[in-house]
Amino acid sequence: DPLELISIVGVDRLRDLAISKTDEYSISDLVVPGGLSSEQLAAGANYADHGEEGGLNSVFLFPKYSTPTANSLAIPVRADQLLDYEIEVCARFDRNIQSMADFSKANVGLFLCGDFTDRATLMRKIDKDNWESGVGYTDAKSGTGLFPVGAFTVVPRDWSSFIDQIDLQLSVNGELRQQDSAAKMLLKLDEILALAFAGNTSMRWMFRGQDIPILKDGILYRGQSILTGTPEGVVFRPPGTLFIISNALTWLATGSFMNSSVSDYVIENYIADRLAAGTYLQPGDQISMTGTYLGAMNIDIVSAR
């Protein structure tokens, strides 16, 4: 755990050791940093352009449950999934964070991470009357392989000014899909935590049919990560007006209202349409992610067995 190493050895001693002796290692030999938890706190719509492309108007938070994996591990996709990508700056701390006072004293470790989503699950489980309620996101974004992390952890002197220097880029099969400066985050780390501690009563989080808290015991425990949001350029777009109207009319004309609500009917048809189009991640796709000072990740998408 690099944050534990800093606490034990000290920043100045580590710097002296790094200067006095340099060894070379292959990127492929690097592993996931120790100390990371399988529970994360994530921010949605934290870049304005991404919020606009997804039909979201304000920043919201949700829990994500996924064991961190190395980028060398392939991500499986099922034939019934709409698997989407996101590149993010992630952060964790050298202590439990229970208050903003704890945050001000903590060492902040920053690293590159991916946040993968099954958009089919999200559309089926989201609160259709309030997309920013938080419902559906934990189910859609949790699971094996959906939280790949980079091998490098950077502990800057000033986390805020350092984040502003990070440029994020994500490509799929060599085609640039996402590129933006992390300086464009709407809420920075301290503001994300303040929002989590505020305990917004209008928000509701669920996972596998059970109500869950945004933070257990109101604490971001040591080892838990904050996913700070993603720039625009993801695959997902909400169904357009013409698609909704056309399918609503079909729902009426075919008597489908006897078996399902109009919103469920539209969503299932939209999922079927996107599966047929093959616009989401497919087996054989290769994803490349880079973040200034944070390194790179290269991820293969494979067929689920």
PDB file of C-alpha atoms in Angstrom:
ATOM      1  CA  ASP A   1       0.000   0.000   0.000  1.00  0.00           C
ATOM      2  CA  PRO A   2       1.812   3.156  -1.165  1.00  0.00           C
ATOM      3  CA  LEU A   3      -0.036   5.373   1.320  1.00  0.00           C
ATOM      4  CA  GLU A   4       0.993   3.110   4.191  1.00  0.00           C
ATOM      5  CA  LEU A   5       4.575   3.184   2.902  1.00  0.00           C
ATOM      6  CA  ILE A   6       4.561   6.977   3.064  1.00  0.00           C
ATOM      7  CA  SER A   7       3.207   6.922   6.617  1.00  0.00           C
ATOM      8  CA  ILE A   8       5.875   4.437   7.765  1.00  0.00           C
ATOM      9  CA  VAL A   9       8.940   5.681   5.869  1.00  0.00           C
ATOM     10  CA  GLY A  10       8.119   9.346   5.328  1.00  0.00           C
ATOM     11  CA  VAL A  11       8.043  11.466   2.193  1.00  0.00           C
ATOM     12  CA  ASP A  12      11.559  12.889   2.517  1.00  0.00           C
ATOM     13  CA  ARG A  13      13.167   9.475   3.071  1.00  0.00           C
ATOM     14  CA  LEU A  14      11.303   7.973   0.101  1.00  0.00           C
ATOM     15  CA  ARG A  15      12.424  10.851  -2.101  1.00  0.00           C
ATOM     16  CA  ASP A  16      16.040  10.368  -1.031  1.00  0.00           C
ATOM     17  CA  LEU A  17      15.827   6.647  -1.784  1.00  0.00           C
ATOM     18  CA  ALA A  18      14.311   7.318  -5.207  1.00  0.00           C
ATOM     19  CA  ILE A  19      17.081   9.741  -6.081  1.00  0.00           C
ATOM     20  CA  SER A  20      19.908   7.552  -4.788  1.00  0.00           C
ATOM     21  CA  LYS A  21      18.891   4.334  -6.536  1.00  0.00           C
ATOM     22  CA  THR A  22      16.929   3.795  -9.727  1.00  0.00           C
ATOM     23  CA  ASP A  23      15.675   0.406 -10.906  1.00  0.00           C
ATOM     24  CA  GLU A  24      13.789  -0.382 -14.092  1.00  0.00           C
ATOM     25  CA  TYR A  25      10.672  -2.557 -14.284  1.00  0.00           C
ATOM     26  CA  SER A  26       8.444  -3.653 -17.110  1.00  0.00           C
ATOM     27  CA  ILE A  27       4.978  -2.104 -17.052  1.00  0.00           C
ATOM     28  CA  SER A  28       3.538  -5.598 -17.435  1.00  0.00           C
ATOM     29  CA  ASP A  29       5.155  -6.614 -14.124  1.00  0.00           C
ATOM     30  CA  LEU A  30       3.329  -3.943 -12.120  1.00  0.00           C
ATOM     31  CA  VAL A  31       0.336  -4.964 -10.028  1.00  0.00           C
ATOM     32  CA  VAL A  32      -2.697  -3.355  -8.409  1.00  0.00           C
ATOM     33  CA  PRO A  33      -1.565  -1.236  -5.433  1.00  0.00           C
ATOM     34  CA  GLY A  34      -2.323  -2.773  -2.057  1.00  0.00           C
ATOM     35  CA  GLY A  35      -4.855  -1.400   0.375  1.00  0.00           C
ATOM     36  CA  LEU A  36      -7.722  -0.820  -2.056  1.00  0.00           C
ATOM     37  CA  SER A  37     -11.257  -1.703  -0.973  1.00  0.00           C
ATOM     38  CA  SER A  38     -14.000  -3.256  -3.099  1.00  0.00           C
ATOM     39  CA  GLU A  39     -16.378  -0.443  -2.055  1.00  0.00           C
ATOM     40  CA  GLN A  40     -16.227   2.930  -3.776  1.00  0.00           C
ATOM     41  CA  LEU A  41     -17.972   6.317  -3.713  1.00  0.00           C
ATOM     42  CA  ALA A  42     -18.688   7.598  -7.225  1.00  0.00           C
ATOM     43  CA  ALA A  43     -19.772  10.942  -8.642  1.00  0.00           C
ATOM     44  CA  GLY A  44     -22.099  11.071 -11.648  1.00  0.00           C
ATOM     45  CA  ALA A  45     -22.429  13.962 -14.128  1.00  0.00           C
ATOM     46  CA  ASN A  46     -19.392  15.711 -12.613  1.00  0.00           C
ATOM     47  CA  TYR A  47     -18.360  17.090 -16.005  1.00  0.00           C
ATOM     48  CA  ALA A  48     -20.963  19.401 -17.541  1.00  0.00           C
ATOM     49  CA  ASP A  49     -20.658  18.054 -21.096  1.00  0.00           C
ATOM     50  CA  HIS A  50     -21.029  14.455 -19.916  1.00  0.00           C
ATOM     51  CA  GLY A  51     -24.107  15.376 -17.918  1.00  0.00           C
ATOM     52  CA  GLU A  52     -25.608  17.001 -20.997  1.00  0.00           C
ATOM     53  CA  GLU A  53     -24.966  13.990 -23.246  1.00  0.00           C
ATOM     54  CA  GLY A  54     -26.584  11.695 -20.684  1.00  0.00           C
ATOM     55  CA  GLY A  55     -29.590  13.923 -20.000  1.00  0.00           C
ATOM     56  CA  LEU A  56     -28.456  14.700 -16.434  1.00  0.00           C
ATOM     57  CA  ASN A  57     -28.673  18.171 -14.937  1.00  0.00           C
ATOM     58  CA  SER A  58     -26.745  18.007 -11.665  1.00  0.00           C
ATOM     59  CA  VAL A  59     -23.959  16.104  -9.917  1.00  0.00           C
ATOM     60  CA  PHE A  60     -25.090  13.107  -7.874  1.00  0.00           C
ATOM     61  CA  LEU A  61     -23.368  10.362  -5.893  1.00  0.00           C
ATOM     62  CA  PHE A  62     -23.774   6.608  -5.710  1.00  0.00           C
ATOM     63  CA  PRO A  63     -21.956   3.611  -4.186  1.00  0.00           C
ATOM     64  CA  LYS A  64     -20.068   1.237  -6.472  1.00  0.00           C
ATOM     65  CA  TYR A  65     -19.040  -2.257  -5.371  1.00  0.00           C
ATOM     66  CA  SER A  66     -16.290  -3.782  -7.487  1.00  0.00           C
ATOM     67  CA  THR A  67     -12.974  -5.401  -6.623  1.00  0.00           C
ATOM     68  CA  PRO A  68     -10.117  -3.390  -8.161  1.00  0.00           C
ATOM     69  CA  THR A  69      -8.424  -5.266 -10.984  1.00  0.00           C
ATOM     70  CA  ALA A  70      -5.266  -4.712 -12.988  1.00  0.00           C
ATOM     71  CA  ASN A  71      -5.649  -3.375 -16.508  1.00  0.00           C
ATOM     72  CA  SER A  72      -3.922  -6.536 -17.734  1.00  0.00           C
ATOM     73  CA  LEU A  73      -7.089  -8.512 -16.914  1.00  0.00           C
ATOM     74  CA  ALA A  74      -9.627  -8.624 -19.746  1.00  0.00           C
ATOM     75  CA  ILE A  75     -13.208  -7.498 -19.111  1.00  0.00           C
ATOM     76  CA  PRO A  76     -15.889 -10.016 -20.162  1.00  0.00           C
ATOM     77  CA  VAL A  77     -19.108  -8.893 -21.839  1.00  0.00           C
ATOM     78  CA  ARG A  78     -22.291 -10.933 -22.204  1.00  0.00           C
ATOM     79  CA  ALA A  79     -24.435 -10.897 -25.327  1.00  0.00           C
ATOM     80  CA  ASP A  80     -27.306  -9.255 -23.407  1.00  0.00           C
ATOM     81  CA  GLN A  81     -25.189  -6.447 -21.942  1.00  0.00           C
ATOM     82  CA  LEU A  82     -24.739  -2.876 -23.133  1.00  0.00           C
ATOM     83  CA  LEU A  83     -21.227  -2.471 -21.733  1.00  0.00           C
ATOM     84  CA  ASP A  84     -20.022   1.129 -21.613  1.00  0.00           C
ATOM     85  CA  TYR A  85     -16.685   2.684 -20.627  1.00  0.00           C
ATOM     86  CA  GLU A  86     -15.638   5.686 -18.531  1.00  0.00           C
ATOM     87  CA  ILE A  87     -12.169   7.006 -17.697  1.00  0.00           C
ATOM     88  CA  GLU A  88     -11.770   8.746 -14.345  1.00  0.00           C
ATOM     89  CA  VAL A  89      -9.353  10.159 -11.811  1.00  0.00           C
ATOM     90  CA  CYS A  90      -9.689   8.176  -8.599  1.00  0.00           C
ATOM     91  CA  ALA A  91      -8.631   9.185  -5.102  1.00  0.00           C
ATOM     92  CA  ARG A  92      -8.116   7.474  -1.755  1.00  0.00           C
ATOM     93  CA  PHE A  93      -6.710   8.482   1.604  1.00  0.00           C
ATOM     94  CA  ASP A  94      -4.317   7.320   4.327  1.00  0.00           C
ATOM     95  CA  ARG A  95      -7.003   7.318   7.030  1.00  0.00           C
ATOM     96  CA  ASN A  96     -10.736   7.045   7.625  1.00  0.00           C
ATOM     97  CA  ILE A  97     -12.554  10.208   6.581  1.00  0.00           C
ATOM     98  CA  GLN A  98     -15.453  10.997   8.873  1.00  0.00           C
ATOM     99  CA  SER A  99     -15.408  14.781   8.602  1.00  0.00           C
ATOM    100  CA  MET A 100     -13.927  17.553   6.519  1.00  0.00           C
ATOM    101  CA  ALA A 101     -11.371  18.026   9.307  1.00  0.00           C
ATOM    102  CA  ASP A 102     -10.174  14.460   8.676  1.00  0.00           C
ATOM    103  CA  PHE A 103      -9.939  15.232   4.964  1.00  0.00           C
ATOM    104  CA  SER A 104      -7.802  18.330   5.550  1.00  0.00           C
ATOM    105  CA  LYS A 105      -5.228  16.238   7.467  1.00  0.00           C
ATOM    106  CA  ALA A 106      -5.119  13.284   5.085  1.00  0.00           C
ATOM    107  CA  ASN A 107      -2.588  12.344   2.440  1.00  0.00           C
ATOM    108  CA  VAL A 108      -4.414  12.032  -0.889  1.00  0.00           C
ATOM    109  CA  GLY A 109      -3.442   9.299  -3.336  1.00  0.00           C
ATOM    110  CA  LEU A 110      -4.543   9.816  -6.948  1.00  0.00           C
ATOM    111  CA  PHE A 111      -4.632   7.117  -9.627  1.00  0.00           C
ATOM    112  CA  LEU A 112      -6.139   6.316 -13.008  1.00  0.00           C
ATOM    113  CA  CYS A 113      -9.240   4.135 -13.041  1.00  0.00           C
ATOM    114  CA  GLY A 114     -12.021   2.904 -15.289  1.00  0.00           C
ATOM    115  CA  ASP A 115     -15.717   2.788 -14.432  1.00  0.00           C
ATOM    116  CA  PHE A 116     -17.585   0.272 -16.588  1.00  0.00           C
ATOM    117  CA  THR A 117     -21.379   0.104 -16.749  1.00  0.00           C
ATOM    118  CA  ASP A 118     -24.053  -2.248 -18.029  1.00  0.00           C
ATOM    119  CA  ARG A 119     -26.416   0.348 -19.476  1.00  0.00           C
ATOM    120  CA  ALA A 120     -29.147  -2.252 -19.997  1.00  0.00           C
ATOM    121  CA  THR A 121     -29.283  -2.896 -16.254  1.00  0.00           C
ATOM    122  CA  LEU A 122     -29.159   0.834 -15.571  1.00  0.00           C
ATOM    123  CA  MET A 123     -32.088   1.630 -17.848  1.00  0.00           C
ATOM    124  CA  ARG A 124     -34.172  -1.188 -16.387  1.00  0.00           C
ATOM    125  CA  LYS A 125     -33.524  -0.243 -12.748  1.00  0.00           C
ATOM    126  CA  ILE A 126     -33.184   3.539 -12.849  1.00  0.00           C
ATOM    127  CA  ASP A 127     -35.877   5.714 -11.277  1.00  0.00           C
ATOM    128  CA  LYS A 128     -37.568   6.786 -14.492  1.00  0.00           C
ATOM    129  CA  ASP A 129     -39.075   9.861 -12.841  1.00  0.00           C
ATOM    130  CA  ASN A 130     -35.768  11.009 -11.365  1.00  0.00           C
ATOM    131  CA  TRP A 131     -32.657   9.850 -13.191  1.00  0.00           C
ATOM    132  CA  GLU A 132     -30.426  11.602 -10.649  1.00  0.00           C
ATOM    133  CA  SER A 133     -31.938   9.818  -7.628  1.00  0.00           C
ATOM    134  CA  GLY A 134     -29.083   7.298  -7.522  1.00  0.00           C
ATOM    135  CA  VAL A 135     -31.326   4.259  -8.016  1.00  0.00           C
ATOM    136  CA  GLY A 136     -29.981   1.753 -10.546  1.00  0.00           C
ATOM    137  CA  TYR A 137     -26.396   2.972 -10.698  1.00  0.00           C
ATOM    138  CA  THR A 138     -24.955   0.625  -8.078  1.00  0.00           C
ATOM    139  CA  ASP A 139     -26.516  -2.430  -9.744  1.00  0.00           C
ATOM    140  CA  ALA A 140     -25.322  -1.351 -13.194  1.00  0.00           C
ATOM    141  CA  LYS A 141     -21.779  -0.435 -12.169  1.00  0.00           C
ATOM    142  CA  SER A 142     -20.942  -3.147  -9.633  1.00  0.00           C
ATOM    143  CA  GLY A 143     -19.443  -6.548 -10.302  1.00  0.00           C
ATOM    144  CA  THR A 144     -16.316  -8.355 -11.424  1.00  0.00           C
ATOM    145  CA  GLY A 145     -13.927  -6.453 -13.672  1.00  0.00           C
ATOM    146  CA  LEU A 146     -15.837  -3.164 -13.744  1.00  0.00           C
ATOM    147  CA  PHE A 147     -13.205  -1.219 -11.772  1.00  0.00           C
ATOM    148  CA  PRO A 148      -9.785  -1.544 -13.446  1.00  0.00           C
ATOM    149  CA  VAL A 149      -7.091   0.616 -11.848  1.00  0.00           C
ATOM    150  CA  GLY A 150      -3.688   1.836 -12.898  1.00  0.00           C
ATOM    151  CA  ALA A 151      -0.498   0.688 -11.211  1.00  0.00           C
ATOM    152  CA  PHE A 152       0.691   4.167 -10.210  1.00  0.00           C
ATOM    153  CA  THR A 153      -0.419   6.144  -7.165  1.00  0.00           C
ATOM    154  CA  VAL A 154       0.571   9.804  -7.022  1.00  0.00           C
ATOM    155  CA  VAL A 155       0.560  11.602  -3.661  1.00  0.00           C
ATOM    156  CA  PRO A 156       0.891  15.298  -4.536  1.00  0.00           C
ATOM    157  CA  ARG A 157       1.775  18.140  -2.190  1.00  0.00           C
ATOM    158  CA  ASP A 158      -1.342  20.002  -3.358  1.00  0.00           C
ATOM    159  CA  TRP A 159      -4.015  17.636  -4.639  1.00  0.00           C
ATOM    160  CA  SER A 160      -6.234  20.394  -6.072  1.00  0.00           C
ATOM    161  CA  SER A 161      -3.629  22.057  -8.287  1.00  0.00           C
ATOM    162  CA  PHE A 162      -2.310  18.630  -9.317  1.00  0.00           C
ATOM    163  CA  ILE A 163      -5.733  17.449 -10.485  1.00  0.00           C
ATOM    164  CA  ASP A 164      -6.035  20.572 -12.628  1.00  0.00           C
ATOM    165  CA  GLN A 165      -2.920  19.451 -14.568  1.00  0.00           C
ATOM    166  CA  ILE A 166      -4.353  16.043 -15.501  1.00  0.00           C
ATOM    167  CA  ASP A 167      -5.602  15.457 -19.031  1.00  0.00           C
ATOM    168  CA  LEU A 168      -7.663  12.309 -19.570  1.00  0.00           C
ATOM    169  CA  GLN A 169      -7.879  10.389 -22.855  1.00  0.00           C
ATOM    170  CA  LEU A 170      -9.704   7.192 -23.768  1.00  0.00           C
ATOM    171  CA  SER A 171      -9.640   5.440 -27.146  1.00  0.00           C
ATOM    172  CA  VAL A 172     -11.511   2.393 -28.442  1.00  0.00           C
ATOM    173  CA  ASN A 173      -9.704   0.462 -31.196  1.00  0.00           C
ATOM    174  CA  GLY A 174      -7.500   3.509 -31.783  1.00  0.00           C
ATOM    175  CA  GLU A 175     -10.422   5.940 -32.091  1.00  0.00           C
ATOM    176  CA  LEU A 176     -10.350   8.790 -29.561  1.00  0.00           C
ATOM    177  CA  ARG A 177     -13.645   8.804 -27.651  1.00  0.00           C
ATOM    178  CA  GLN A 178     -12.975  10.832 -24.494  1.00  0.00           C
ATOM    179  CA  GLN A 179     -10.564  13.700 -23.921  1.00  0.00           C
ATOM    180  CA  ASP A 180     -10.760  16.497 -21.391  1.00  0.00           C
ATOM    181  CA  SER A 181      -8.988  18.200 -18.518  1.00  0.00           C
ATOM    182  CA  ALA A 182      -9.758  17.054 -14.991  1.00  0.00           C
ATOM    183  CA  ALA A 183      -9.814  20.760 -14.149  1.00  0.00           C
ATOM    184  CA  LYS A 184     -13.346  20.770 -15.579  1.00  0.00           C
ATOM    185  CA  MET A 185     -14.756  18.711 -12.707  1.00  0.00           C
ATOM    186  CA  LEU A 186     -17.770  20.523 -11.322  1.00  0.00           C
ATOM    187  CA  LEU A 187     -17.133  19.237  -7.789  1.00  0.00           C
ATOM    188  CA  LYS A 188     -13.612  18.599  -6.519  1.00  0.00           C
ATOM    189  CA  LEU A 189     -12.697  15.964  -3.911  1.00  0.00           C
ATOM    190  CA  ASP A 190     -13.590  18.067  -0.875  1.00  0.00           C
ATOM    191  CA  GLU A 191     -16.943  19.046  -2.392  1.00  0.00           C
ATOM    192  CA  ILE A 192     -17.775  15.419  -3.282  1.00  0.00           C
ATOM    193  CA  LEU A 193     -17.104  14.388   0.307  1.00  0.00           C
ATOM    194  CA  ALA A 194     -19.094  17.325   1.678  1.00  0.00           C
ATOM    195  CA  LEU A 195     -22.036  16.262  -0.501  1.00  0.00           C
ATOM    196  CA  ALA A 196     -21.759  12.688   0.797  1.00  0.00           C
ATOM    197  CA  PHE A 197     -21.620  13.850   4.410  1.00  0.00           C
ATOM    198  CA  ALA A 198     -24.615  16.138   3.885  1.00  0.00           C
ATOM    199  CA  GLY A 199     -26.876  13.081   3.619  1.00  0.00           C
ATOM    200  CA  ASN A 200     -29.274  14.443   0.989  1.00  0.00           C
ATOM    201  CA  THR A 201     -32.663  13.001   1.919  1.00  0.00           C
ATOM    202  CA  SER A 202     -33.905  13.258  -1.678  1.00  0.00           C
ATOM    203  CA  MET A 203     -31.371  10.639  -2.735  1.00  0.00           C
ATOM    204  CA  ARG A 204     -31.963   6.909  -2.507  1.00  0.00           C
ATOM    205  CA  TRP A 205     -29.542   4.095  -3.182  1.00  0.00           C
ATOM    206  CA  MET A 206     -30.314   0.439  -3.726  1.00  0.00           C
ATOM    207  CA  PHE A 207     -28.322  -2.675  -4.561  1.00  0.00           C
ATOM    208  CA  ARG A 208     -29.917  -5.993  -5.484  1.00  0.00           C
ATOM    209  CA  GLY A 209     -33.266  -4.832  -4.155  1.00  0.00           C
ATOM    210  CA  GLN A 210     -31.982  -3.637  -0.783  1.00  0.00           C
ATOM    211  CA  ASP A 211     -31.620  -0.064   0.458  1.00  0.00           C
ATOM    212  CA  ILE A 212     -27.980   0.901   1.045  1.00  0.00           C
ATOM    213  CA  PRO A 213     -26.265   3.984   2.510  1.00  0.00           C
ATOM    214  CA  ILE A 214     -24.032   6.249   0.464  1.00  0.00           C
ATOM    215  CA  LEU A 215     -21.363   5.733   3.180  1.00  0.00           C
ATOM    216  CA  LYS A 216     -21.518   3.002   5.821  1.00  0.00           C
ATOM    217  CA  ASP A 217     -21.583   4.585   9.281  1.00  0.00           C
ATOM    218  CA  GLY A 218     -21.151   7.951   7.557  1.00  0.00           C
ATOM    219  CA  ILE A 219     -17.445   7.184   7.023  1.00  0.00           C
ATOM    220  CA  LEU A 220     -15.297   6.875   3.921  1.00  0.00           C
ATOM    221  CA  TYR A 221     -13.088   4.098   5.236  1.00  0.00           C
ATOM    222  CA  ARG A 222      -9.389   3.879   4.508  1.00  0.00           C
ATOM    223  CA  GLY A 223      -8.943   1.992   1.259  1.00  0.00           C
ATOM    224  CA  GLN A 224     -12.243   3.120  -0.233  1.00  0.00           C
ATOM    225  CA  SER A 225     -11.870   5.149  -3.432  1.00  0.00           C
ATOM    226  CA  ILE A 226     -13.657   8.176  -4.790  1.00  0.00           C
ATOM    227  CA  LEU A 227     -14.440   8.052  -8.522  1.00  0.00           C
ATOM    228  CA  THR A 228     -14.558  11.693  -9.543  1.00  0.00           C
ATOM    229  CA  GLY A 229     -16.619  11.402 -12.739  1.00  0.00           C
ATOM    230  CA  THR A 230     -15.916  11.121 -16.451  1.00  0.00           C
ATOM    231  CA  PRO A 231     -15.710  13.518 -19.426  1.00  0.00           C
ATOM    232  CA  GLU A 232     -18.120  13.404 -22.340  1.00  0.00           C
ATOM    233  CA  GLY A 233     -17.781  10.751 -25.019  1.00  0.00           C
ATOM    234  CA  VAL A 234     -19.359   7.621 -23.546  1.00  0.00           C
ATOM    235  CA  VAL A 235     -21.534   5.399 -25.727  1.00  0.00           C
ATOM    236  CA  PHE A 236     -24.777   5.942 -23.825  1.00  0.00           C
ATOM    237  CA  ARG A 237     -27.409   8.383 -24.999  1.00  0.00           C
ATOM    238  CA  PRO A 238     -30.974   8.373 -23.652  1.00  0.00           C
ATOM    239  CA  PRO A 239     -33.733   7.430 -26.116  1.00  0.00           C
ATOM    240  CA  GLY A 240     -34.645  10.330 -28.415  1.00  0.00           C
ATOM    241  CA  THR A 241     -38.061  11.971 -28.606  1.00  0.00           C
ATOM    242  CA  LEU A 242     -38.997  10.359 -31.941  1.00  0.00           C
ATOM    243  CA  PHE A 243     -38.028   6.903 -30.660  1.00  0.00           C
ATOM    244  CA  ILE A 244     -40.126   7.393 -27.519  1.00  0.00           C
ATOM    245  CA  ILE A 245     -43.186   8.668 -29.400  1.00  0.00           C
ATOM    246  CA  SER A 246     -43.013   5.951 -32.056  1.00  0.00           C
ATOM    247  CA  ASN A 247     -42.752   3.172 -29.495  1.00  0.00           C
ATOM    248  CA  ALA A 248     -45.445   4.687 -27.283  1.00  0.00           C
ATOM    249  CA  LEU A 249     -47.833   4.641 -30.231  1.00  0.00           C
ATOM    250  CA  THR A 250     -46.909   1.038 -30.969  1.00  0.00           C
ATOM    251  CA  TRP A 251     -47.478   0.213 -27.304  1.00  0.00           C
ATOM    252  CA  LEU A 252     -51.032   1.548 -27.647  1.00  0.00           C
ATOM    253  CA  ALA A 253     -51.787   0.097 -31.070  1.00  0.00           C
ATOM    254  CA  THR A 254     -50.621  -3.426 -30.225  1.00  0.00           C
ATOM    255  CA  GLY A 255     -52.318  -3.608 -26.855  1.00  0.00           C
ATOM    256  CA  SER A 256     -48.972  -3.973 -25.096  1.00  0.00           C
ATOM    257  CA  PHE A 257     -50.362  -1.784 -22.311  1.00  0.00           C
ATOM    258  CA  MET A 258     -52.009  -4.959 -21.031  1.00  0.00           C
ATOM    259  CA  ASN A 259     -48.605  -6.414 -20.165  1.00  0.00           C
ATOM    260  CA  SER A 260     -46.250  -3.528 -19.419  1.00  0.00           C
ATOM    261  CA  SER A 261     -46.024   0.177 -18.696  1.00  0.00           C
ATOM    262  CA  VAL A 262     -45.198   2.477 -21.586  1.00  0.00           C
ATOM    263  CA  SER A 263     -41.815   3.367 -20.050  1.00  0.00           C
ATOM    264  CA  ASP A 264     -40.821  -0.299 -19.656  1.00  0.00           C
ATOM    265  CA  TYR A 265     -41.946  -1.002 -23.228  1.00  0.00           C
ATOM    266  CA  VAL A 266     -39.880   1.855 -24.635  1.00  0.00           C
ATOM    267  CA  ILE A 267     -36.816   0.887 -22.617  1.00  0.00           C
ATOM    268  CA  GLU A 268     -36.906  -2.784 -23.628  1.00  0.00           C
ATOM    269  CA  ASN A 269     -37.244  -1.816 -27.289  1.00  0.00           C
ATOM    270  CA  TYR A 270     -34.399   0.659 -26.937  1.00  0.00           C
ATOM    271  CA  ILE A 271     -32.162  -1.994 -25.352  1.00  0.00           C
ATOM    272  CA  ALA A 272     -33.021  -4.434 -28.169  1.00  0.00           C
ATOM    273  CA  ASP A 273     -32.302  -1.725 -30.746  1.00  0.00           C
ATOM    274  CA  ARG A 274     -28.874  -0.941 -29.250  1.00  0.00           C
ATOM    275  CA  LEU A 275     -27.974  -4.631 -28.937  1.00  0.00           C
ATOM    276  CA  ALA A 276     -28.804  -5.135 -32.613  1.00  0.00           C
ATOM    277  CA  ALA A 277     -26.802  -2.043 -33.600  1.00  0.00           C
ATOM    278  CA  GLY A 278     -23.690  -3.259 -31.751  1.00  0.00           C
ATOM    279  CA  THR A 279     -22.767   0.265 -30.688  1.00  0.00           C
ATOM    280  CA  TYR A 280     -21.602  -0.756 -27.215  1.00  0.00           C
ATOM    281  CA  LEU A 281     -18.387  -2.599 -26.359  1.00  0.00           C
ATOM    282  CA  GLN A 282     -17.971  -5.905 -28.180  1.00  0.00           C
ATOM    283  CA  PRO A 283     -15.597  -8.877 -27.763  1.00  0.00           C
ATOM    284  CA  GLY A 284     -12.324  -8.009 -29.458  1.00  0.00           C
ATOM    285  CA  ASP A 285     -12.487  -4.295 -28.654  1.00  0.00           C
ATOM    286  CA  GLN A 286      -9.343  -2.754 -27.208  1.00  0.00           C
ATOM    287  CA  ILE A 287      -9.496   0.221 -24.857  1.00  0.00           C
ATOM    288  CA  SER A 288      -6.605   2.559 -24.131  1.00  0.00           C
ATOM    289  CA  MET A 289      -6.708   5.033 -21.234  1.00  0.00           C
ATOM    290  CA  THR A 290      -4.106   7.625 -20.285  1.00  0.00           C
ATOM    291  CA  GLY A 291      -3.920  10.296 -17.596  1.00  0.00           C
ATOM    292  CA  THR A 292      -1.181  12.908 -17.277  1.00  0.00           C
ATOM    293  CA  TYR A 293       1.307  11.740 -14.598  1.00  0.00           C
ATOM    294  CA  LEU A 294      -0.972   8.767 -13.776  1.00  0.00           C
ATOM    295  CA  GLY A 295       0.175   6.349 -16.468  1.00  0.00           C
ATOM    296  CA  ALA A 296      -1.865   4.291 -18.893  1.00  0.00           C
ATOM    297  CA  MET A 297      -4.156   1.285 -19.045  1.00  0.00           C
ATOM    298  CA  ASN A 298      -4.844  -1.045 -21.969  1.00  0.00           C
ATOM    299  CA  ILE A 299      -7.908  -3.255 -21.623  1.00  0.00           C
ATOM    300  CA  ASP A 300      -9.230  -6.050 -23.826  1.00  0.00           C
ATOM    301  CA  ILE A 301     -12.951  -6.818 -24.041  1.00  0.00           C
ATOM    302  CA  VAL A 302     -13.644 -10.559 -24.304  1.00  0.00           C
ATOM    303  CA  SER A 303     -16.726 -12.717 -24.599  1.00  0.00           C
ATOM    304  CA  ALA A 304     -18.155 -13.936 -21.287  1.00  0.00           C
ATOM    305  CA  ARG A 305     -18.152 -17.731 -21.011  1.00  0.00           C
TER     306      ARG A 305
END
